[in-house]
GROMACS .gro file of C-alpha atoms in nm:
model
  337
    1UNK     CA    1   2.119  -6.630   5.632
    2UNK     CA    2   2.288  -6.774   5.883
    3UNK     CA    3   2.267  -7.162   5.812
    4UNK     CA    4   2.301  -7.395   6.132
    5UNK     CA    5   2.459  -7.635   6.014
    6UNK     CA    6   2.690  -7.702   6.318
    7UNK     CA    7   2.699  -8.129   6.280
    8UNK     CA    8   2.811  -8.050   5.865
    9UNK     CA    9   3.081  -7.817   5.979
   10UNK     CA   10   3.208  -7.949   6.261
   11UNK     CA   11   3.223  -8.308   6.137
   12UNK     CA   12   3.547  -8.230   5.923
   13UNK     CA   13   3.742  -8.089   6.258
   14UNK     CA   14   3.627  -8.364   6.494
   15UNK     CA   15   3.532  -8.711   6.298
   16UNK     CA   16   3.881  -8.853   6.108
   17UNK     CA   17   4.131  -9.004   6.370
   18UNK     CA   18   4.402  -8.732   6.329
   19UNK     CA   19   4.649  -8.538   6.548
   20UNK     CA   20   4.442  -8.298   6.718
   21UNK     CA   21   4.561  -7.972   6.998
   22UNK     CA   22   4.531  -8.115   7.282
   23UNK     CA   23   4.820  -8.145   7.546
   24UNK     CA   24   4.929  -8.487   7.524
   25UNK     CA   25   5.013  -8.333   7.167
   26UNK     CA   26   5.227  -8.029   7.275
   27UNK     CA   27   5.602  -8.099   7.299
   28UNK     CA   28   5.667  -8.160   7.685
   29UNK     CA   29   5.993  -7.939   7.633
   30UNK     CA   30   5.673  -7.674   7.541
   31UNK     CA   31   5.439  -7.679   7.842
   32UNK     CA   32   5.337  -7.492   8.157
   33UNK     CA   33   5.370  -7.663   8.495
   34UNK     CA   34   5.052  -7.847   8.632
   35UNK     CA   35   5.038  -7.669   8.907
   36UNK     CA   36   4.635  -7.559   8.919
   37UNK     CA   37   4.563  -7.144   8.997
   38UNK     CA   38   4.153  -7.174   8.916
   39UNK     CA   39   3.918  -7.399   9.004
   40UNK     CA   40   3.785  -7.473   8.600
   41UNK     CA   41   3.469  -7.580   8.737
   42UNK     CA   42   3.424  -7.327   8.915
   43UNK     CA   43   3.453  -7.149   8.597
   44UNK     CA   44   3.166  -7.293   8.430
   45UNK     CA   45   2.946  -7.343   8.660
   46UNK     CA   46   2.983  -6.963   8.669
   47UNK     CA   47   2.974  -6.908   8.272
   48UNK     CA   48   2.674  -7.095   8.354
   49UNK     CA   49   2.526  -6.839   8.564
   50UNK     CA   50   2.705  -6.582   8.351
   51UNK     CA   51   2.439  -6.678   8.039
   52UNK     CA   52   2.143  -6.591   8.227
   53UNK     CA   53   2.330  -6.203   8.396
   54UNK     CA   54   2.430  -6.155   8.088
   55UNK     CA   55   2.401  -5.779   7.989
   56UNK     CA   56   2.434  -5.769   7.548
   57UNK     CA   57   2.494  -5.388   7.638
   58UNK     CA   58   2.738  -5.347   7.810
   59UNK     CA   59   2.969  -5.077   7.686
   60UNK     CA   60   3.308  -5.269   7.792
   61UNK     CA   61   3.251  -5.622   7.668
   62UNK     CA   62   3.098  -5.430   7.343
   63UNK     CA   63   3.387  -5.193   7.331
   64UNK     CA   64   3.705  -5.452   7.392
   65UNK     CA   65   3.495  -5.674   7.109
   66UNK     CA   66   3.554  -5.432   6.879
   67UNK     CA   67   3.846  -5.346   6.945
   68UNK     CA   68   3.959  -5.649   6.904
   69UNK     CA   69   3.795  -5.733   6.555
   70UNK     CA   70   3.930  -5.430   6.443
   71UNK     CA   71   4.301  -5.561   6.358
   72UNK     CA   72   4.124  -5.760   6.107
   73UNK     CA   73   4.109  -5.451   5.957
   74UNK     CA   74   4.449  -5.413   5.897
   75UNK     CA   75   4.566  -5.767   5.741
   76UNK     CA   76   4.440  -5.804   5.340
   77UNK     CA   77   4.449  -6.137   5.428
   78UNK     CA   78   4.094  -6.342   5.477
   79UNK     CA   79   4.007  -6.594   5.714
   80UNK     CA   80   3.716  -6.778   5.598
   81UNK     CA   81   3.759  -7.070   5.899
   82UNK     CA   82   3.737  -6.919   6.219
   83UNK     CA   83   3.731  -7.125   6.547
   84UNK     CA   84   3.623  -6.863   6.795
   85UNK     CA   85   3.693  -6.897   7.255
   86UNK     CA   86   3.559  -6.855   7.555
   87UNK     CA   87   3.504  -6.545   7.683
   88UNK     CA   88   3.295  -6.292   7.521
   89UNK     CA   89   3.147  -6.480   7.283
   90UNK     CA   90   2.827  -6.338   7.230
   91UNK     CA   91   2.983  -5.951   7.264
   92UNK     CA   92   3.219  -6.107   6.934
   93UNK     CA   93   2.901  -6.286   6.717
   94UNK     CA   94   2.753  -5.970   6.688
   95UNK     CA   95   3.044  -5.765   6.589
   96UNK     CA   96   3.238  -5.975   6.328
   97UNK     CA   97   2.927  -5.948   6.066
   98UNK     CA   98   3.174  -5.781   5.717
   99UNK     CA   99   3.533  -5.851   5.934
  100UNK     CA  100   3.897  -6.126   5.732
  101UNK     CA  101   3.657  -6.268   5.489
  102UNK     CA  102   3.481  -6.475   5.754
  103UNK     CA  103   3.293  -6.805   5.590
  104UNK     CA  104   3.253  -7.061   5.926
  105UNK     CA  105   3.244  -7.031   6.242
  106UNK     CA  106   3.297  -7.212   6.536
  107UNK     CA  107   3.188  -7.080   6.889
  108UNK     CA  108   3.380  -7.269   7.213
  109UNK     CA  109   3.276  -7.239   7.525
  110UNK     CA  110   3.336  -7.518   7.813
  111UNK     CA  111   2.972  -7.342   7.929
  112UNK     CA  112   2.720  -7.547   7.768
  113UNK     CA  113   2.485  -7.226   7.903
  114UNK     CA  114   2.642  -6.984   7.720
  115UNK     CA  115   2.732  -7.175   7.430
  116UNK     CA  116   2.351  -7.215   7.431
  117UNK     CA  117   2.260  -6.814   7.462
  118UNK     CA  118   2.504  -6.784   7.165
  119UNK     CA  119   2.216  -7.051   6.940
  120UNK     CA  120   1.989  -6.883   7.043
  121UNK     CA  121   2.050  -6.503   6.958
  122UNK     CA  122   2.167  -6.630   6.587
  123UNK     CA  123   1.805  -6.598   6.485
  124UNK     CA  124   1.913  -6.228   6.520
  125UNK     CA  125   2.160  -6.235   6.308
  126UNK     CA  126   1.980  -6.370   5.993
  127UNK     CA  127   2.087  -6.138   5.751
  128UNK     CA  128   2.540  -6.255   5.799
  129UNK     CA  129   2.618  -6.565   5.529
  130UNK     CA  130   2.852  -6.675   5.803
  131UNK     CA  131   2.747  -7.095   5.832
  132UNK     CA  132   2.750  -7.025   6.244
  133UNK     CA  133   2.864  -7.359   6.455
  134UNK     CA  134   2.863  -7.457   6.872
  135UNK     CA  135   3.056  -7.676   7.051
  136UNK     CA  136   3.113  -7.711   7.449
  137UNK     CA  137   3.513  -7.768   7.465
  138UNK     CA  138   3.781  -7.643   7.731
  139UNK     CA  139   4.067  -7.418   7.629
  140UNK     CA  140   4.281  -7.573   7.756
  141UNK     CA  141   4.209  -7.938   7.627
  142UNK     CA  142   4.129  -7.788   7.306
  143UNK     CA  143   3.867  -8.071   7.079
  144UNK     CA  144   4.019  -7.981   6.703
  145UNK     CA  145   4.185  -8.083   6.460
  146UNK     CA  146   4.542  -7.942   6.395
  147UNK     CA  147   4.590  -7.733   6.142
  148UNK     CA  148   4.240  -7.632   6.072
  149UNK     CA  149   4.119  -7.286   6.073
  150UNK     CA  150   4.253  -6.961   5.962
  151UNK     CA  151   4.166  -6.745   6.255
  152UNK     CA  152   4.111  -6.820   6.639
  153UNK     CA  153   3.988  -6.568   6.855
  154UNK     CA  154   3.932  -6.566   7.184
  155UNK     CA  155   3.747  -6.185   7.432
  156UNK     CA  156   3.887  -6.220   7.771
  157UNK     CA  157   3.904  -6.558   7.882
  158UNK     CA  158   4.215  -6.729   7.839
  159UNK     CA  159   4.293  -6.574   8.169
  160UNK     CA  160   4.129  -6.774   8.348
  161UNK     CA  161   4.362  -7.101   8.186
  162UNK     CA  162   4.600  -7.272   8.455
  163UNK     CA  163   4.851  -7.268   8.101
  164UNK     CA  164   4.780  -7.005   7.995
  165UNK     CA  165   5.134  -7.129   7.723
  166UNK     CA  166   4.934  -7.439   7.684
  167UNK     CA  167   4.653  -7.314   7.546
  168UNK     CA  168   4.803  -6.981   7.358
  169UNK     CA  169   5.024  -7.368   7.167
  170UNK     CA  170   4.696  -7.518   7.090
  171UNK     CA  171   4.600  -7.215   6.914
  172UNK     CA  172   4.867  -7.214   6.695
  173UNK     CA  173   4.866  -7.555   6.664
  174UNK     CA  174   4.525  -7.589   6.574
  175UNK     CA  175   4.624  -7.279   6.336
  176UNK     CA  176   4.726  -7.319   5.891
  177UNK     CA  177   5.015  -7.264   5.836
  178UNK     CA  178   5.010  -6.782   5.798
  179UNK     CA  179   4.718  -6.858   6.030
  180UNK     CA  180   4.674  -6.544   6.220
  181UNK     CA  181   4.616  -6.583   6.639
  182UNK     CA  182   4.423  -6.311   6.831
  183UNK     CA  183   4.348  -6.234   7.183
  184UNK     CA  184   4.207  -5.999   7.488
  185UNK     CA  185   4.314  -6.089   7.836
  186UNK     CA  186   4.233  -5.876   8.174
  187UNK     CA  187   4.574  -5.736   8.246
  188UNK     CA  188   4.762  -5.652   8.598
  189UNK     CA  189   4.611  -5.349   8.657
  190UNK     CA  190   4.249  -5.467   8.632
  191UNK     CA  191   4.046  -5.376   8.968
  192UNK     CA  192   4.341  -5.237   9.153
  193UNK     CA  193   4.117  -5.058   9.364
  194UNK     CA  194   3.964  -5.342   9.479
  195UNK     CA  195   4.251  -5.517   9.517
  196UNK     CA  196   4.337  -5.266   9.808
  197UNK     CA  197   3.986  -5.181   9.944
  198UNK     CA  198   4.030  -5.593   9.975
  199UNK     CA  199   4.320  -5.587  10.116
  200UNK     CA  200   4.302  -5.246  10.347
  201UNK     CA  201   3.916  -5.453  10.479
  202UNK     CA  202   4.115  -5.874  10.519
  203UNK     CA  203   4.352  -5.629  10.745
  204UNK     CA  204   4.196  -5.413  10.994
  205UNK     CA  205   3.837  -5.732  11.020
  206UNK     CA  206   4.076  -6.048  10.966
  207UNK     CA  207   4.392  -5.984  11.066
  208UNK     CA  208   4.597  -6.128  10.783
  209UNK     CA  209   4.466  -6.111  10.347
  210UNK     CA  210   4.299  -6.373  10.202
  211UNK     CA  211   4.342  -6.394   9.837
  212UNK     CA  212   3.997  -6.240   9.676
  213UNK     CA  213   4.143  -6.134   9.273
  214UNK     CA  214   4.199  -6.384   9.023
  215UNK     CA  215   4.621  -6.341   8.923
  216UNK     CA  216   4.657  -6.236   8.548
  217UNK     CA  217   4.930  -6.120   8.343
  218UNK     CA  218   5.123  -5.788   8.317
  219UNK     CA  219   5.205  -5.679   7.987
  220UNK     CA  220   5.602  -5.718   8.020
  221UNK     CA  221   5.467  -6.123   8.014
  222UNK     CA  222   5.265  -6.080   7.724
  223UNK     CA  223   5.508  -6.060   7.376
  224UNK     CA  224   5.723  -6.314   7.596
  225UNK     CA  225   5.389  -6.582   7.629
  226UNK     CA  226   5.340  -6.573   7.214
  227UNK     CA  227   5.680  -6.613   7.152
  228UNK     CA  228   5.709  -6.870   7.373
  229UNK     CA  229   5.426  -7.047   7.223
  230UNK     CA  230   5.595  -7.071   6.868
  231UNK     CA  231   5.360  -6.751   6.699
  232UNK     CA  232   5.588  -6.504   6.440
  233UNK     CA  233   5.556  -6.140   6.431
  234UNK     CA  234   5.378  -6.081   6.716
  235UNK     CA  235   5.238  -5.835   6.878
  236UNK     CA  236   5.120  -5.695   7.160
  237UNK     CA  237   4.958  -5.337   7.339
  238UNK     CA  238   4.768  -5.256   7.579
  239UNK     CA  239   4.401  -5.086   7.663
  240UNK     CA  240   4.274  -4.919   8.029
  241UNK     CA  241   3.909  -4.869   8.063
  242UNK     CA  242   3.754  -4.676   8.340
  243UNK     CA  243   3.451  -4.800   8.466
  244UNK     CA  244   3.201  -4.566   8.706
  245UNK     CA  245   2.966  -4.745   8.945
  246UNK     CA  246   2.758  -4.614   9.223
  247UNK     CA  247   2.859  -4.886   9.473
  248UNK     CA  248   3.112  -5.173   9.526
  249UNK     CA  249   2.784  -5.418   9.508
  250UNK     CA  250   2.747  -5.322   9.101
  251UNK     CA  251   3.068  -5.336   9.046
  252UNK     CA  252   3.002  -5.741   9.176
  253UNK     CA  253   2.729  -5.814   9.020
  254UNK     CA  254   2.815  -5.640   8.730
  255UNK     CA  255   3.160  -5.903   8.787
  256UNK     CA  256   2.869  -6.205   8.807
  257UNK     CA  257   2.749  -6.115   8.463
  258UNK     CA  258   3.051  -6.104   8.253
  259UNK     CA  259   3.141  -6.429   8.466
  260UNK     CA  260   3.468  -6.303   8.632
  261UNK     CA  261   3.406  -6.331   8.967
  262UNK     CA  262   3.688  -6.522   9.232
  263UNK     CA  263   3.706  -6.835   9.105
  264UNK     CA  264   4.118  -6.966   9.249
  265UNK     CA  265   4.119  -7.338   9.321
  266UNK     CA  266   4.298  -7.131   9.698
  267UNK     CA  267   4.003  -6.912   9.789
  268UNK     CA  268   3.832  -6.862  10.110
  269UNK     CA  269   3.497  -6.986  10.048
  270UNK     CA  270   3.318  -6.801  10.281
  271UNK     CA  271   3.383  -6.395  10.299
  272UNK     CA  272   3.242  -6.266  10.601
  273UNK     CA  273   3.004  -5.973  10.607
  274UNK     CA  274   3.161  -5.749  10.842
  275UNK     CA  275   3.462  -5.789  10.615
  276UNK     CA  276   3.223  -5.722  10.243
  277UNK     CA  277   3.096  -5.469  10.512
  278UNK     CA  278   3.416  -5.329  10.529
  279UNK     CA  279   3.580  -5.365  10.119
  280UNK     CA  280   3.292  -5.209  10.026
  281UNK     CA  281   3.356  -4.863  10.256
  282UNK     CA  282   3.760  -4.806  10.234
  283UNK     CA  283   3.717  -4.854   9.792
  284UNK     CA  284   3.445  -4.589   9.825
  285UNK     CA  285   3.671  -4.412  10.100
  286UNK     CA  286   3.945  -4.425   9.896
  287UNK     CA  287   3.772  -4.390   9.542
  288UNK     CA  288   3.501  -4.221   9.543
  289UNK     CA  289   3.434  -3.920   9.334
  290UNK     CA  290   3.216  -3.594   9.423
  291UNK     CA  291   2.932  -3.777   9.238
  292UNK     CA  292   2.900  -4.047   9.459
  293UNK     CA  293   3.085  -4.288   9.199
  294UNK     CA  294   3.367  -4.528   9.168
  295UNK     CA  295   3.562  -4.635   8.995
  296UNK     CA  296   3.677  -4.940   8.879
  297UNK     CA  297   3.988  -4.960   8.586
  298UNK     CA  298   4.027  -5.271   8.352
  299UNK     CA  299   4.399  -5.307   8.231
  300UNK     CA  300   4.296  -5.505   7.887
  301UNK     CA  301   4.578  -5.637   7.737
  302UNK     CA  302   4.566  -5.692   7.339
  303UNK     CA  303   4.787  -5.993   7.161
  304UNK     CA  304   4.891  -6.056   6.815
  305UNK     CA  305   5.053  -6.359   6.626
  306UNK     CA  306   5.100  -6.612   6.303
  307UNK     CA  307   5.150  -6.947   6.245
  308UNK     CA  308   5.505  -6.933   6.071
  309UNK     CA  309   5.408  -6.973   5.665
  310UNK     CA  310   5.763  -6.909   5.467
  311UNK     CA  311   5.561  -6.593   5.322
  312UNK     CA  312   5.655  -6.379   5.664
  313UNK     CA  313   5.900  -6.147   5.694
  314UNK     CA  314   6.196  -6.328   5.912
  315UNK     CA  315   6.485  -6.148   6.101
  316UNK     CA  316   6.816  -6.168   5.929
  317UNK     CA  317   7.092  -6.418   6.047
  318UNK     CA  318   7.219  -6.248   6.276
  319UNK     CA  319   7.633  -6.079   6.133
  320UNK     CA  320   7.442  -6.095   5.738
  321UNK     CA  321   7.495  -5.725   5.785
  322UNK     CA  322   7.757  -5.537   5.453
  323UNK     CA  323   7.687  -5.220   5.632
  324UNK     CA  324   7.816  -5.098   6.004
  325UNK     CA  325   7.754  -4.815   6.205
  326UNK     CA  326   8.086  -4.672   6.262
  327UNK     CA  327   8.049  -4.604   5.927
  328UNK     CA  328   7.709  -4.445   5.865
  329UNK     CA  329   7.816  -4.253   6.167
  330UNK     CA  330   8.133  -4.117   5.917
  331UNK     CA  331   7.944  -4.044   5.596
  332UNK     CA  332   7.645  -3.883   5.803
  333UNK     CA  333   7.758  -3.823   6.218
  334UNK     CA  334   7.901  -3.462   6.134
  335UNK     CA  335   7.566  -3.355   5.889
  336UNK     CA  336   7.448  -3.178   6.296
  337UNK     CA  337   7.778  -2.999   6.305
   0.00000   0.00000   0.00000
């Protein structure tokens, strides 16, 4: 049975006065700019709302969660103690059974209502043996003791942090040596159709462009983020999913249910009705299929990285090679002639 022994489990992580994985403990040379791009308070409220709107049969969220956890099946190592951060918490909890040898699972979100939802859903998972605890906390300031977990999972949550490299550094600090970091974030091609429609509608109706969709990381940046955060053996791959909707309004409702609506600090809080109608009209005129549905692209970037350990493979020192490419060419270059 699942043991909701949260207070006992978290005590070992939070009770003792030791080094914690907060921004204050990150080397100042590794920290990013303190510029506030996202309104974290607003994002917390949006996730509170999403907890009441969430669709457990959301094929996009469930597919991303499954694909992320599939990476555990490629690793022989087990991860007894695991921390799951924000994003698609509930989908991860349902999909994690039997994967990675997880025995203790800490589920953390900045939204109290989202944490409560996950806790209430635990009764449906009584058949597994994972000891689960729950914590309200912010990914930007992890309230977790350093070197205390074997695995950190973040599924569709970290792209809303103001300091993504800093959040990833804190995740690395929370890991034990040879611990694994698994993350999925939305990439820069996400909602490209909606971006185009919004831009055109704003230009036509308001004579300019205002920020309506958040900036997202590009695929080419993901590897650099892992390296900058200090992870070894970094791995990055990307998938694109196309979801079809009956209307632009149905797309917006889906984004609300995922907690993925606009949370930019410099957003214009009021969207004029004629601009909203124009956006929907442009979207349908440019992208609608013959059956009347409209597509929305979701690009998902998957990232894996390890905390350094002496047992891991390491690149040879530069200049340590004993055979030159010239010798190889002399030996094998003529074989095709």
